[in-house]
């Protein structure tokens, strides 16, 4: 295993243990609102602190970008750890057992290692660049859907960008006519690795953040999938607008939604 991936796995498992204990004791969870429909808990903060501590022991000079703690520059600014301590915080708050820890390592702008850990199911999705993607040590691959007919798509609602709801539902209407069904799980990182494992055929969402995407994107690509923005380009880390699936599914997603998105969502 890549040395940095090994540390990422260790950190994710430690955070997962903390998260499970808190999930089993809901009275210990306190919630704050960061913005409208955007929440953080004391457990998010504690899990992120534990992850950062684990990374810093091994790599004290690396730069860290955490959803809750922000940017912590290190002497090595070219190696960045991107952390989401709980992707699916709203699920966690409500006691819905569908959330994960997401950790990615980027070196000179390229993601080299990624971990998405679902502590409730003890499912560990991992990837190192050029080494394939795994679930609990077993190789995973994207599904072989040739188009959207009968496809199962993951999606999310633009709950923090409701001004784009009109366009989003127009796209969903077009896709729903063709696809088999859709799922809205509440965790983008898990949706991406579910596409990587063939559990979902495709996924699309508006306004994701780098910590939502970074690990899942590498795992998806190492499993044979692709990710684009809404224009078919590679600006998704900046825009947060994502289409994901095997190459044929993504092509269909882009074709079916062509002309739906306003220019501001295609940049």
PDB file of C-alpha atoms in Angstrom:
ATOM      1  CA  UNK A   1       0.000   0.000   0.000  1.00  0.00           C
ATOM      2  CA  UNK A   2       1.192   3.539  -0.802  1.00  0.00           C
ATOM      3  CA  UNK A   3       2.655   4.978   2.447  1.00  0.00           C
ATOM      4  CA  UNK A   4       0.357   8.013   2.413  1.00  0.00           C
ATOM      5  CA  UNK A   5      -2.643   5.805   1.647  1.00  0.00           C
ATOM      6  CA  UNK A   6      -1.728   3.699   4.652  1.00  0.00           C
ATOM      7  CA  UNK A   7      -1.801   6.811   6.884  1.00  0.00           C
ATOM      8  CA  UNK A   8      -5.083   7.931   5.308  1.00  0.00           C
ATOM      9  CA  UNK A   9      -6.636   4.545   6.084  1.00  0.00           C
ATOM     10  CA  UNK A  10      -5.378   4.690   9.665  1.00  0.00           C
ATOM     11  CA  UNK A  11      -6.797   8.190  10.116  1.00  0.00           C
ATOM     12  CA  UNK A  12     -10.138   7.283   8.545  1.00  0.00           C
ATOM     13  CA  UNK A  13     -10.565   4.234  10.773  1.00  0.00           C
ATOM     14  CA  UNK A  14      -9.749   6.234  13.909  1.00  0.00           C
ATOM     15  CA  UNK A  15     -12.277   8.874  12.940  1.00  0.00           C
ATOM     16  CA  UNK A  16     -14.817   6.174  12.098  1.00  0.00           C
ATOM     17  CA  UNK A  17     -14.543   4.663  15.565  1.00  0.00           C
ATOM     18  CA  UNK A  18     -15.201   8.072  17.122  1.00  0.00           C
ATOM     19  CA  UNK A  19     -18.161   8.681  14.814  1.00  0.00           C
ATOM     20  CA  UNK A  20     -19.783   5.318  15.593  1.00  0.00           C
ATOM     21  CA  UNK A  21     -19.517   5.905  19.343  1.00  0.00           C
ATOM     22  CA  UNK A  22     -21.218   9.279  18.924  1.00  0.00           C
ATOM     23  CA  UNK A  23     -23.879   7.817  16.635  1.00  0.00           C
ATOM     24  CA  UNK A  24     -24.712   5.314  19.375  1.00  0.00           C
ATOM     25  CA  UNK A  25     -24.991   8.134  21.923  1.00  0.00           C
ATOM     26  CA  UNK A  26     -27.036  10.863  20.159  1.00  0.00           C
ATOM     27  CA  UNK A  27     -27.312  12.979  23.316  1.00  0.00           C
ATOM     28  CA  UNK A  28     -23.584  13.651  22.996  1.00  0.00           C
ATOM     29  CA  UNK A  29     -24.034  15.346  19.596  1.00  0.00           C
ATOM     30  CA  UNK A  30     -24.337  19.123  19.423  1.00  0.00           C
ATOM     31  CA  UNK A  31     -25.235  20.916  16.198  1.00  0.00           C
ATOM     32  CA  UNK A  32     -24.386  24.366  14.820  1.00  0.00           C
ATOM     33  CA  UNK A  33     -25.507  25.978  11.560  1.00  0.00           C
ATOM     34  CA  UNK A  34     -22.682  27.174   9.301  1.00  0.00           C
ATOM     35  CA  UNK A  35     -25.178  28.543   6.777  1.00  0.00           C
ATOM     36  CA  UNK A  36     -28.738  27.867   5.683  1.00  0.00           C
ATOM     37  CA  UNK A  37     -29.195  24.082   5.400  1.00  0.00           C
ATOM     38  CA  UNK A  38     -25.491  23.559   6.141  1.00  0.00           C
ATOM     39  CA  UNK A  39     -24.684  22.072   9.542  1.00  0.00           C
ATOM     40  CA  UNK A  40     -21.664  21.012  11.583  1.00  0.00           C
ATOM     41  CA  UNK A  41     -21.498  18.972  14.768  1.00  0.00           C
ATOM     42  CA  UNK A  42     -18.999  18.636  17.570  1.00  0.00           C
ATOM     43  CA  UNK A  43     -18.305  15.181  16.155  1.00  0.00           C
ATOM     44  CA  UNK A  44     -17.308  16.619  12.739  1.00  0.00           C
ATOM     45  CA  UNK A  45     -14.796  18.844  14.500  1.00  0.00           C
ATOM     46  CA  UNK A  46     -13.473  16.113  16.797  1.00  0.00           C
ATOM     47  CA  UNK A  47     -13.139  13.615  13.934  1.00  0.00           C
ATOM     48  CA  UNK A  48     -11.289  16.142  11.797  1.00  0.00           C
ATOM     49  CA  UNK A  49      -8.929  16.970  14.661  1.00  0.00           C
ATOM     50  CA  UNK A  50      -8.185  13.264  15.095  1.00  0.00           C
ATOM     51  CA  UNK A  51      -7.497  12.860  11.378  1.00  0.00           C
ATOM     52  CA  UNK A  52      -5.194  15.897  11.333  1.00  0.00           C
ATOM     53  CA  UNK A  53      -3.320  14.632  14.385  1.00  0.00           C
ATOM     54  CA  UNK A  54      -2.758  11.248  12.721  1.00  0.00           C
ATOM     55  CA  UNK A  55      -1.494  12.858   9.512  1.00  0.00           C
ATOM     56  CA  UNK A  56       0.774  15.326  11.302  1.00  0.00           C
ATOM     57  CA  UNK A  57       2.491  12.555  13.255  1.00  0.00           C
ATOM     58  CA  UNK A  58       3.586  10.973   9.988  1.00  0.00           C
ATOM     59  CA  UNK A  59       3.917  14.045   7.785  1.00  0.00           C
ATOM     60  CA  UNK A  60       4.364  17.186   9.925  1.00  0.00           C
ATOM     61  CA  UNK A  61       5.314  19.377   6.952  1.00  0.00           C
ATOM     62  CA  UNK A  62       2.334  18.593   4.707  1.00  0.00           C
ATOM     63  CA  UNK A  63      -0.467  21.071   4.021  1.00  0.00           C
ATOM     64  CA  UNK A  64      -3.958  20.179   5.187  1.00  0.00           C
ATOM     65  CA  UNK A  65      -7.325  21.399   3.907  1.00  0.00           C
ATOM     66  CA  UNK A  66     -10.207  20.393   6.162  1.00  0.00           C
ATOM     67  CA  UNK A  67     -13.878  21.130   5.690  1.00  0.00           C
ATOM     68  CA  UNK A  68     -14.168  22.386   9.253  1.00  0.00           C
ATOM     69  CA  UNK A  69     -10.697  23.753  10.050  1.00  0.00           C
ATOM     70  CA  UNK A  70      -9.869  25.233   6.642  1.00  0.00           C
ATOM     71  CA  UNK A  71      -6.364  25.585   5.232  1.00  0.00           C
ATOM     72  CA  UNK A  72      -3.355  24.786   7.423  1.00  0.00           C
ATOM     73  CA  UNK A  73      -0.259  25.509   5.344  1.00  0.00           C
ATOM     74  CA  UNK A  74       2.792  23.371   5.912  1.00  0.00           C
ATOM     75  CA  UNK A  75       6.367  23.722   4.779  1.00  0.00           C
ATOM     76  CA  UNK A  76       5.471  21.346   1.926  1.00  0.00           C
ATOM     77  CA  UNK A  77       2.722  23.253   0.130  1.00  0.00           C
ATOM     78  CA  UNK A  78       2.750  20.903  -2.862  1.00  0.00           C
ATOM     79  CA  UNK A  79       1.435  17.952  -0.843  1.00  0.00           C
ATOM     80  CA  UNK A  80      -2.105  18.560   0.358  1.00  0.00           C
ATOM     81  CA  UNK A  81      -4.438  16.395   2.409  1.00  0.00           C
ATOM     82  CA  UNK A  82      -8.102  17.143   1.712  1.00  0.00           C
ATOM     83  CA  UNK A  83     -10.432  16.022   4.496  1.00  0.00           C
ATOM     84  CA  UNK A  84     -14.173  15.675   4.992  1.00  0.00           C
ATOM     85  CA  UNK A  85     -14.578  14.163   8.477  1.00  0.00           C
ATOM     86  CA  UNK A  86     -18.266  13.358   7.967  1.00  0.00           C
ATOM     87  CA  UNK A  87     -19.687  13.540   4.469  1.00  0.00           C
ATOM     88  CA  UNK A  88     -23.412  13.265   5.097  1.00  0.00           C
ATOM     89  CA  UNK A  89     -23.613  15.340   8.268  1.00  0.00           C
ATOM     90  CA  UNK A  90     -27.376  15.865   7.923  1.00  0.00           C
ATOM     91  CA  UNK A  91     -27.852  12.085   7.833  1.00  0.00           C
ATOM     92  CA  UNK A  92     -25.599  11.729  10.872  1.00  0.00           C
ATOM     93  CA  UNK A  93     -27.552  14.353  12.810  1.00  0.00           C
ATOM     94  CA  UNK A  94     -30.850  12.601  12.096  1.00  0.00           C
ATOM     95  CA  UNK A  95     -29.494   9.154  12.908  1.00  0.00           C
ATOM     96  CA  UNK A  96     -29.636   7.931   9.315  1.00  0.00           C
ATOM     97  CA  UNK A  97     -26.753   5.427   9.041  1.00  0.00           C
ATOM     98  CA  UNK A  98     -25.383   6.654   5.724  1.00  0.00           C
ATOM     99  CA  UNK A  99     -22.291   8.865   5.966  1.00  0.00           C
ATOM    100  CA  UNK A 100     -18.547   8.500   5.572  1.00  0.00           C
ATOM    101  CA  UNK A 101     -15.057   9.815   6.150  1.00  0.00           C
ATOM    102  CA  UNK A 102     -13.285  11.099   3.028  1.00  0.00           C
ATOM    103  CA  UNK A 103      -9.530  11.721   2.827  1.00  0.00           C
ATOM    104  CA  UNK A 104      -7.489  12.470  -0.291  1.00  0.00           C
ATOM    105  CA  UNK A 105      -3.817  13.273  -0.859  1.00  0.00           C
ATOM    106  CA  UNK A 106      -2.914  15.590  -3.724  1.00  0.00           C
ATOM    107  CA  UNK A 107       0.664  16.149  -4.874  1.00  0.00           C
ATOM    108  CA  UNK A 108       1.364  19.016  -7.266  1.00  0.00           C
ATOM    109  CA  UNK A 109      -2.330  19.226  -8.123  1.00  0.00           C
ATOM    110  CA  UNK A 110      -2.853  15.508  -8.799  1.00  0.00           C
ATOM    111  CA  UNK A 111      -4.699  13.196  -6.442  1.00  0.00           C
ATOM    112  CA  UNK A 112      -2.345  10.339  -5.575  1.00  0.00           C
ATOM    113  CA  UNK A 113      -4.317   8.483  -2.880  1.00  0.00           C
ATOM    114  CA  UNK A 114      -7.902   8.439  -1.691  1.00  0.00           C
ATOM    115  CA  UNK A 115      -9.956   6.814   1.066  1.00  0.00           C
ATOM    116  CA  UNK A 116     -13.706   6.816   1.596  1.00  0.00           C
ATOM    117  CA  UNK A 117     -14.680   4.942   4.748  1.00  0.00           C
ATOM    118  CA  UNK A 118     -18.231   4.047   5.744  1.00  0.00           C
ATOM    119  CA  UNK A 119     -17.906   3.194   9.446  1.00  0.00           C
ATOM    120  CA  UNK A 120     -21.474   1.938   9.815  1.00  0.00           C
ATOM    121  CA  UNK A 121     -20.964  -0.798   7.204  1.00  0.00           C
ATOM    122  CA  UNK A 122     -17.201  -1.111   7.754  1.00  0.00           C
ATOM    123  CA  UNK A 123     -16.675  -0.539   4.029  1.00  0.00           C
ATOM    124  CA  UNK A 124     -13.295   0.891   3.107  1.00  0.00           C
ATOM    125  CA  UNK A 125     -12.928   2.198  -0.453  1.00  0.00           C
ATOM    126  CA  UNK A 126      -9.331   2.969  -1.428  1.00  0.00           C
ATOM    127  CA  UNK A 127      -7.235   3.890  -4.432  1.00  0.00           C
ATOM    128  CA  UNK A 128      -3.685   4.867  -5.326  1.00  0.00           C
ATOM    129  CA  UNK A 129      -2.992   6.479  -8.679  1.00  0.00           C
ATOM    130  CA  UNK A 130      -2.294   3.791 -11.275  1.00  0.00           C
ATOM    131  CA  UNK A 131      -2.960   0.919  -8.854  1.00  0.00           C
ATOM    132  CA  UNK A 132      -6.721   0.410  -9.267  1.00  0.00           C
ATOM    133  CA  UNK A 133      -9.525   0.813  -6.742  1.00  0.00           C
ATOM    134  CA  UNK A 134     -10.524  -1.538  -3.949  1.00  0.00           C
ATOM    135  CA  UNK A 135     -13.327  -2.177  -1.484  1.00  0.00           C
ATOM    136  CA  UNK A 136     -12.078  -3.911   1.656  1.00  0.00           C
ATOM    137  CA  UNK A 137      -9.099  -5.170  -0.299  1.00  0.00           C
ATOM    138  CA  UNK A 138     -11.011  -6.482  -3.320  1.00  0.00           C
ATOM    139  CA  UNK A 139     -10.785  -4.871  -6.763  1.00  0.00           C
ATOM    140  CA  UNK A 140     -13.832  -2.908  -7.883  1.00  0.00           C
ATOM    141  CA  UNK A 141     -14.943  -1.741 -11.335  1.00  0.00           C
ATOM    142  CA  UNK A 142     -17.658   0.547 -12.639  1.00  0.00           C
ATOM    143  CA  UNK A 143     -20.765  -1.052 -14.139  1.00  0.00           C
ATOM    144  CA  UNK A 144     -21.032  -1.870 -17.839  1.00  0.00           C
ATOM    145  CA  UNK A 145     -24.207   0.067 -18.713  1.00  0.00           C
ATOM    146  CA  UNK A 146     -24.139   1.078 -22.374  1.00  0.00           C
ATOM    147  CA  UNK A 147     -26.615   3.947 -21.982  1.00  0.00           C
ATOM    148  CA  UNK A 148     -29.212   5.283 -19.546  1.00  0.00           C
ATOM    149  CA  UNK A 149     -31.890   2.696 -20.323  1.00  0.00           C
ATOM    150  CA  UNK A 150     -32.608   0.983 -17.015  1.00  0.00           C
ATOM    151  CA  UNK A 151     -29.695   2.799 -15.351  1.00  0.00           C
ATOM    152  CA  UNK A 152     -29.745   3.562 -11.626  1.00  0.00           C
ATOM    153  CA  UNK A 153     -28.564   7.127 -11.051  1.00  0.00           C
ATOM    154  CA  UNK A 154     -27.421   8.843  -7.886  1.00  0.00           C
ATOM    155  CA  UNK A 155     -28.239  12.509  -7.474  1.00  0.00           C
ATOM    156  CA  UNK A 156     -28.681  15.270  -4.916  1.00  0.00           C
ATOM    157  CA  UNK A 157     -30.891  18.309  -4.601  1.00  0.00           C
ATOM    158  CA  UNK A 158     -29.311  21.803  -4.691  1.00  0.00           C
ATOM    159  CA  UNK A 159     -30.322  22.496  -1.097  1.00  0.00           C
ATOM    160  CA  UNK A 160     -27.672  25.186  -0.641  1.00  0.00           C
ATOM    161  CA  UNK A 161     -28.187  26.696  -4.118  1.00  0.00           C
ATOM    162  CA  UNK A 162     -31.946  26.650  -4.516  1.00  0.00           C
ATOM    163  CA  UNK A 163     -31.758  29.418  -7.124  1.00  0.00           C
ATOM    164  CA  UNK A 164     -30.689  26.684  -9.550  1.00  0.00           C
ATOM    165  CA  UNK A 165     -33.567  24.360  -8.665  1.00  0.00           C
ATOM    166  CA  UNK A 166     -35.475  25.128 -11.863  1.00  0.00           C
ATOM    167  CA  UNK A 167     -32.583  23.950 -14.051  1.00  0.00           C
ATOM    168  CA  UNK A 168     -31.823  20.986 -11.843  1.00  0.00           C
ATOM    169  CA  UNK A 169     -35.373  19.645 -11.959  1.00  0.00           C
ATOM    170  CA  UNK A 170     -35.503  20.218 -15.711  1.00  0.00           C
ATOM    171  CA  UNK A 171     -32.382  18.045 -16.069  1.00  0.00           C
ATOM    172  CA  UNK A 172     -33.792  15.434 -13.720  1.00  0.00           C
ATOM    173  CA  UNK A 173     -37.025  15.308 -15.713  1.00  0.00           C
ATOM    174  CA  UNK A 174     -35.094  14.619 -18.925  1.00  0.00           C
ATOM    175  CA  UNK A 175     -32.967  11.902 -17.317  1.00  0.00           C
ATOM    176  CA  UNK A 176     -35.841  10.250 -15.477  1.00  0.00           C
ATOM    177  CA  UNK A 177     -37.682   9.614 -18.742  1.00  0.00           C
ATOM    178  CA  UNK A 178     -34.815   7.378 -19.858  1.00  0.00           C
ATOM    179  CA  UNK A 179     -33.170   5.950 -16.754  1.00  0.00           C
ATOM    180  CA  UNK A 180     -34.470   3.123 -14.597  1.00  0.00           C
ATOM    181  CA  UNK A 181     -34.627   5.021 -11.301  1.00  0.00           C
ATOM    182  CA  UNK A 182     -32.809   7.567  -9.154  1.00  0.00           C
ATOM    183  CA  UNK A 183     -31.443   7.608  -5.606  1.00  0.00           C
ATOM    184  CA  UNK A 184     -30.708  10.581  -3.338  1.00  0.00           C
ATOM    185  CA  UNK A 185     -28.542   9.303  -0.481  1.00  0.00           C
ATOM    186  CA  UNK A 186     -27.192  12.445   1.193  1.00  0.00           C
ATOM    187  CA  UNK A 187     -23.478  11.640   0.789  1.00  0.00           C
ATOM    188  CA  UNK A 188     -21.750  12.612  -2.449  1.00  0.00           C
ATOM    189  CA  UNK A 189     -18.537  10.783  -1.514  1.00  0.00           C
ATOM    190  CA  UNK A 190     -20.442   7.526  -1.036  1.00  0.00           C
ATOM    191  CA  UNK A 191     -22.375   8.103  -4.256  1.00  0.00           C
ATOM    192  CA  UNK A 192     -19.097   8.415  -6.169  1.00  0.00           C
ATOM    193  CA  UNK A 193     -17.604   5.237  -4.740  1.00  0.00           C
ATOM    194  CA  UNK A 194     -20.906   3.432  -5.290  1.00  0.00           C
ATOM    195  CA  UNK A 195     -20.538   4.324  -8.969  1.00  0.00           C
ATOM    196  CA  UNK A 196     -16.968   3.012  -8.777  1.00  0.00           C
ATOM    197  CA  UNK A 197     -18.246  -0.270  -7.334  1.00  0.00           C
ATOM    198  CA  UNK A 198     -21.060  -0.637  -9.901  1.00  0.00           C
ATOM    199  CA  UNK A 199     -23.820  -0.086  -7.331  1.00  0.00           C
ATOM    200  CA  UNK A 200     -24.891   3.049  -9.183  1.00  0.00           C
ATOM    201  CA  UNK A 201     -24.521   3.565 -12.919  1.00  0.00           C
ATOM    202  CA  UNK A 202     -24.103   7.328 -12.784  1.00  0.00           C
ATOM    203  CA  UNK A 203     -24.214  10.396 -10.572  1.00  0.00           C
ATOM    204  CA  UNK A 204     -24.701  14.135 -10.921  1.00  0.00           C
ATOM    205  CA  UNK A 205     -24.758  17.021  -8.472  1.00  0.00           C
ATOM    206  CA  UNK A 206     -24.426  20.803  -8.231  1.00  0.00           C
ATOM    207  CA  UNK A 207     -22.085  22.782  -6.005  1.00  0.00           C
ATOM    208  CA  UNK A 208     -19.841  20.179  -4.406  1.00  0.00           C
ATOM    209  CA  UNK A 209     -16.664  21.144  -2.568  1.00  0.00           C
ATOM    210  CA  UNK A 210     -13.154  19.703  -3.116  1.00  0.00           C
ATOM    211  CA  UNK A 211     -13.399  17.630   0.084  1.00  0.00           C
ATOM    212  CA  UNK A 212     -16.620  16.058  -1.256  1.00  0.00           C
ATOM    213  CA  UNK A 213     -14.992  15.099  -4.542  1.00  0.00           C
ATOM    214  CA  UNK A 214     -11.251  14.513  -4.211  1.00  0.00           C
ATOM    215  CA  UNK A 215     -11.074  10.978  -2.802  1.00  0.00           C
ATOM    216  CA  UNK A 216     -14.149   9.686  -4.628  1.00  0.00           C
ATOM    217  CA  UNK A 217     -12.916  11.025  -7.956  1.00  0.00           C
ATOM    218  CA  UNK A 218      -9.660   9.056  -7.773  1.00  0.00           C
ATOM    219  CA  UNK A 219     -11.442   5.887  -6.649  1.00  0.00           C
ATOM    220  CA  UNK A 220     -13.919   6.306  -9.509  1.00  0.00           C
ATOM    221  CA  UNK A 221     -11.206   6.831 -12.107  1.00  0.00           C
ATOM    222  CA  UNK A 222      -9.119   3.924 -10.858  1.00  0.00           C
ATOM    223  CA  UNK A 223     -12.260   1.764 -11.180  1.00  0.00           C
ATOM    224  CA  UNK A 224     -12.598   2.717 -14.851  1.00  0.00           C
ATOM    225  CA  UNK A 225     -15.008   5.617 -14.500  1.00  0.00           C
ATOM    226  CA  UNK A 226     -14.852   9.220 -15.606  1.00  0.00           C
ATOM    227  CA  UNK A 227     -15.919  12.551 -14.142  1.00  0.00           C
ATOM    228  CA  UNK A 228     -16.677  15.801 -15.938  1.00  0.00           C
ATOM    229  CA  UNK A 229     -18.285  19.132 -15.251  1.00  0.00           C
ATOM    230  CA  UNK A 230     -21.611  20.035 -16.886  1.00  0.00           C
ATOM    231  CA  UNK A 231     -19.845  21.178 -20.057  1.00  0.00           C
ATOM    232  CA  UNK A 232     -17.946  17.906 -20.411  1.00  0.00           C
ATOM    233  CA  UNK A 233     -14.724  19.515 -19.193  1.00  0.00           C
ATOM    234  CA  UNK A 234     -12.498  19.038 -16.169  1.00  0.00           C
ATOM    235  CA  UNK A 235     -13.368  22.136 -14.147  1.00  0.00           C
ATOM    236  CA  UNK A 236     -15.402  20.216 -11.552  1.00  0.00           C
ATOM    237  CA  UNK A 237     -12.977  20.864  -8.676  1.00  0.00           C
ATOM    238  CA  UNK A 238     -13.583  24.590  -9.090  1.00  0.00           C
ATOM    239  CA  UNK A 239     -17.250  24.566 -10.119  1.00  0.00           C
ATOM    240  CA  UNK A 240     -18.367  21.659  -7.947  1.00  0.00           C
ATOM    241  CA  UNK A 241     -20.725  20.545 -10.709  1.00  0.00           C
ATOM    242  CA  UNK A 242     -20.239  16.857 -11.411  1.00  0.00           C
ATOM    243  CA  UNK A 243     -21.240  14.167 -13.894  1.00  0.00           C
ATOM    244  CA  UNK A 244     -19.830  10.704 -13.108  1.00  0.00           C
ATOM    245  CA  UNK A 245     -20.122   7.169 -14.425  1.00  0.00           C
ATOM    246  CA  UNK A 246     -18.544   4.910 -16.995  1.00  0.00           C
ATOM    247  CA  UNK A 247     -17.623   6.763 -20.224  1.00  0.00           C
ATOM    248  CA  UNK A 248     -20.816   5.770 -22.066  1.00  0.00           C
ATOM    249  CA  UNK A 249     -23.087   6.790 -19.204  1.00  0.00           C
ATOM    250  CA  UNK A 250     -21.366  10.153 -18.771  1.00  0.00           C
ATOM    251  CA  UNK A 251     -21.682  10.810 -22.491  1.00  0.00           C
ATOM    252  CA  UNK A 252     -25.422  10.140 -22.227  1.00  0.00           C
ATOM    253  CA  UNK A 253     -25.759  12.327 -19.123  1.00  0.00           C
ATOM    254  CA  UNK A 254     -24.115  15.205 -20.981  1.00  0.00           C
ATOM    255  CA  UNK A 255     -26.173  14.639 -24.134  1.00  0.00           C
ATOM    256  CA  UNK A 256     -29.493  14.379 -22.309  1.00  0.00           C
ATOM    257  CA  UNK A 257     -28.894  17.566 -20.304  1.00  0.00           C
ATOM    258  CA  UNK A 258     -27.382  19.595 -23.130  1.00  0.00           C
ATOM    259  CA  UNK A 259     -29.007  23.008 -23.254  1.00  0.00           C
ATOM    260  CA  UNK A 260     -30.508  22.709 -19.762  1.00  0.00           C
ATOM    261  CA  UNK A 261     -27.819  24.305 -17.628  1.00  0.00           C
ATOM    262  CA  UNK A 262     -27.312  28.084 -17.523  1.00  0.00           C
ATOM    263  CA  UNK A 263     -23.871  29.339 -18.507  1.00  0.00           C
ATOM    264  CA  UNK A 264     -22.936  29.994 -14.882  1.00  0.00           C
ATOM    265  CA  UNK A 265     -23.124  26.233 -14.170  1.00  0.00           C
ATOM    266  CA  UNK A 266     -21.007  25.266 -17.190  1.00  0.00           C
ATOM    267  CA  UNK A 267     -17.913  27.260 -16.263  1.00  0.00           C
TER     268      UNK A 267
END
